Amino acid sequence: MSRVPADARAFLRQCFEIGLGAVSGESAISSAIRRDGAAIRIGDFPPRFSVDPRRAHVLAAGKAALTMARAWHAHAGAPRAGLAIAREPGVLPAPWRALVGGHPLPSEASAQAGRAALAFAAAVPADAELVVLLSGGASALLSTPLPGLSIAEVRETTDLLLRCGAEIGELNCVRKHLTGVGGGRLAAATAARVVVGLVISDVIDDDLGTIGSGPCAPDATTFADAVAALRARAIWERAPAAVRAHLERGVAGEVPETPKPGARAFERVRHHIAANNLAARTAIARSVADDGTVAVLADGPPLRGEARVVGAEIVRDCLRERRAGALAGRRTLWIRGGETTVTVRGEGRGGRCQELALAAAIALEGEGGVTLLAAGTDGSDGPTAAAGAFADRESCVRGRAAGVDARDALARNDAHGFFEREGGLFETGATGTNALDLVLVLVEPRS
């Protein structure tokens, strides 16, 4: 970082942009592949592997599909065939074809995109290679319902899981047993000599079976696990009857399970994690540390759990450390990352980052010298156009002046409505990547 802005929000925005740069589609692909004669080598450390770009059929799917496709084309050359499935339209060079799917809730376009992906994989000759450029969001974008189910029923089930605060592992366990691309089914659908997955991770532990519902990864979960997830979240009885019947038939062995670890389809599959949330946090930490005027604390565990609880806990921890004198009289940047959840009880609008920021704003009221930014690296937070929000000691005061109460807004899950009127929304537009959320807190020394 060449210069640290004096304004806290400007500083946090600059830090966020540094993190984004480290996990962009361009950065992910350019850092993962190298020319090795006529071949493309993937990864610098074992198990590294190579593909012949002249024979490669390349499928990009997820929120970073377009940027990853463009980066592959620029660094590896034009593929023999290319298909990109994203959440927004885009233009790609020949021979790429671009499709749009629904997100965060699957749509009929998602069903069509899933069928197109399976057909693309099935068309790869046995002497060619299938390269899958995968990023978060692919689960919804590639949602082809299994026989006997409709896209409306898959959509309703997805909405129930999202609204009850289900974690990504639970959500994708269910989706893998309702739709036809995830859970390793894409790898099983192709005769390609080699299947290579280049992945931008949007899950905390980089689990390949969870990222994008693992289209090329073995699935360790079962129909019984999917039923258990719906029951544990108390939404089994609210799920569509056709979904419940389908899952029960699966438990009874009447519907084929997803391909499991050890299946022959995965003997030819290789994966490489090209970017993740840690890469974003590390880039921010290094850049700020290089400046030398701001201390960095970036060693906390990944964020998970209810957003409103996590937001209050982060503020509590920062204030405790400052009161204990642990910051040694220096401006300090706290860097955290992960993915929280929201249990929706009200009728407001928002997302996990805005709800986390709202809970932080309540905890910060009257506490000067602390500014927090919580934002999604994909540029969207819940069903809103905001990536997240800022919070500081004056957030609640500004809200009341604008006619909205922070605690009431939190009770109604209306973080977006609060910050829209208070002025704290953080907007980036679609970023072309997806590597979980970042929470950045600038703490001034205690006066």
JSON list of C-alpha atoms in Angstrom, two decimals, residues 59 73 97 112 149 157 163 178 218 225-226 228 262 400:
[
{"chain": "A", "resi": 59, "resn": "LEU", "atom": "CA", "xyz": [-16.31, -25.13, -19.01]},
{"chain": "A", "resi": 73, "resn": "HIS", "atom": "CA", "xyz": [-8.27, -17.49, -23.16]},
{"chain": "A", "resi": 97, "resn": "ARG", "atom": "CA", "xyz": [-20.53, -19.58, -25.67]},
{"chain": "A", "resi": 112, "resn": "GLN", "atom": "CA", "xyz": [-31.29, -25.15, -18.98]},
{"chain": "A", "resi": 149, "resn": "LEU", "atom": "CA", "xyz": [-38.82, -32.80, -9.63]},
{"chain": "A", "resi": 157, "resn": "THR", "atom": "CA", "xyz": [-36.43, -25.87, -1.05]},
{"chain": "A", "resi": 163, "resn": "ARG", "atom": "CA", "xyz": [-33.97, -18.32, 5.10]},
{"chain": "A", "resi": 178, "resn": "LEU", "atom": "CA", "xyz": [-32.13, -32.80, -5.96]},
{"chain": "A", "resi": 218, "resn": "PRO", "atom": "CA", "xyz": [-16.87, -37.34, -5.07]},
{"chain": "A", "resi": 225, "resn": "ASP", "atom": "CA", "xyz": [-27.94, -36.72, 5.20]},
{"chain": "A", "resi": 226, "resn": "ALA", "atom": "CA", "xyz": [-30.15, -34.49, 3.05]},
{"chain": "A", "resi": 228, "resn": "ALA", "atom": "CA", "xyz": [-31.43, -35.05, 8.26]},
{"chain": "A", "resi": 262, "resn": "GLY", "atom": "CA", "xyz": [-13.40, -44.37, -4.89]},
{"chain": "A", "resi": 400, "resn": "ARG", "atom": "CA", "xyz": [-32.27, 7.76, 14.31]}
]
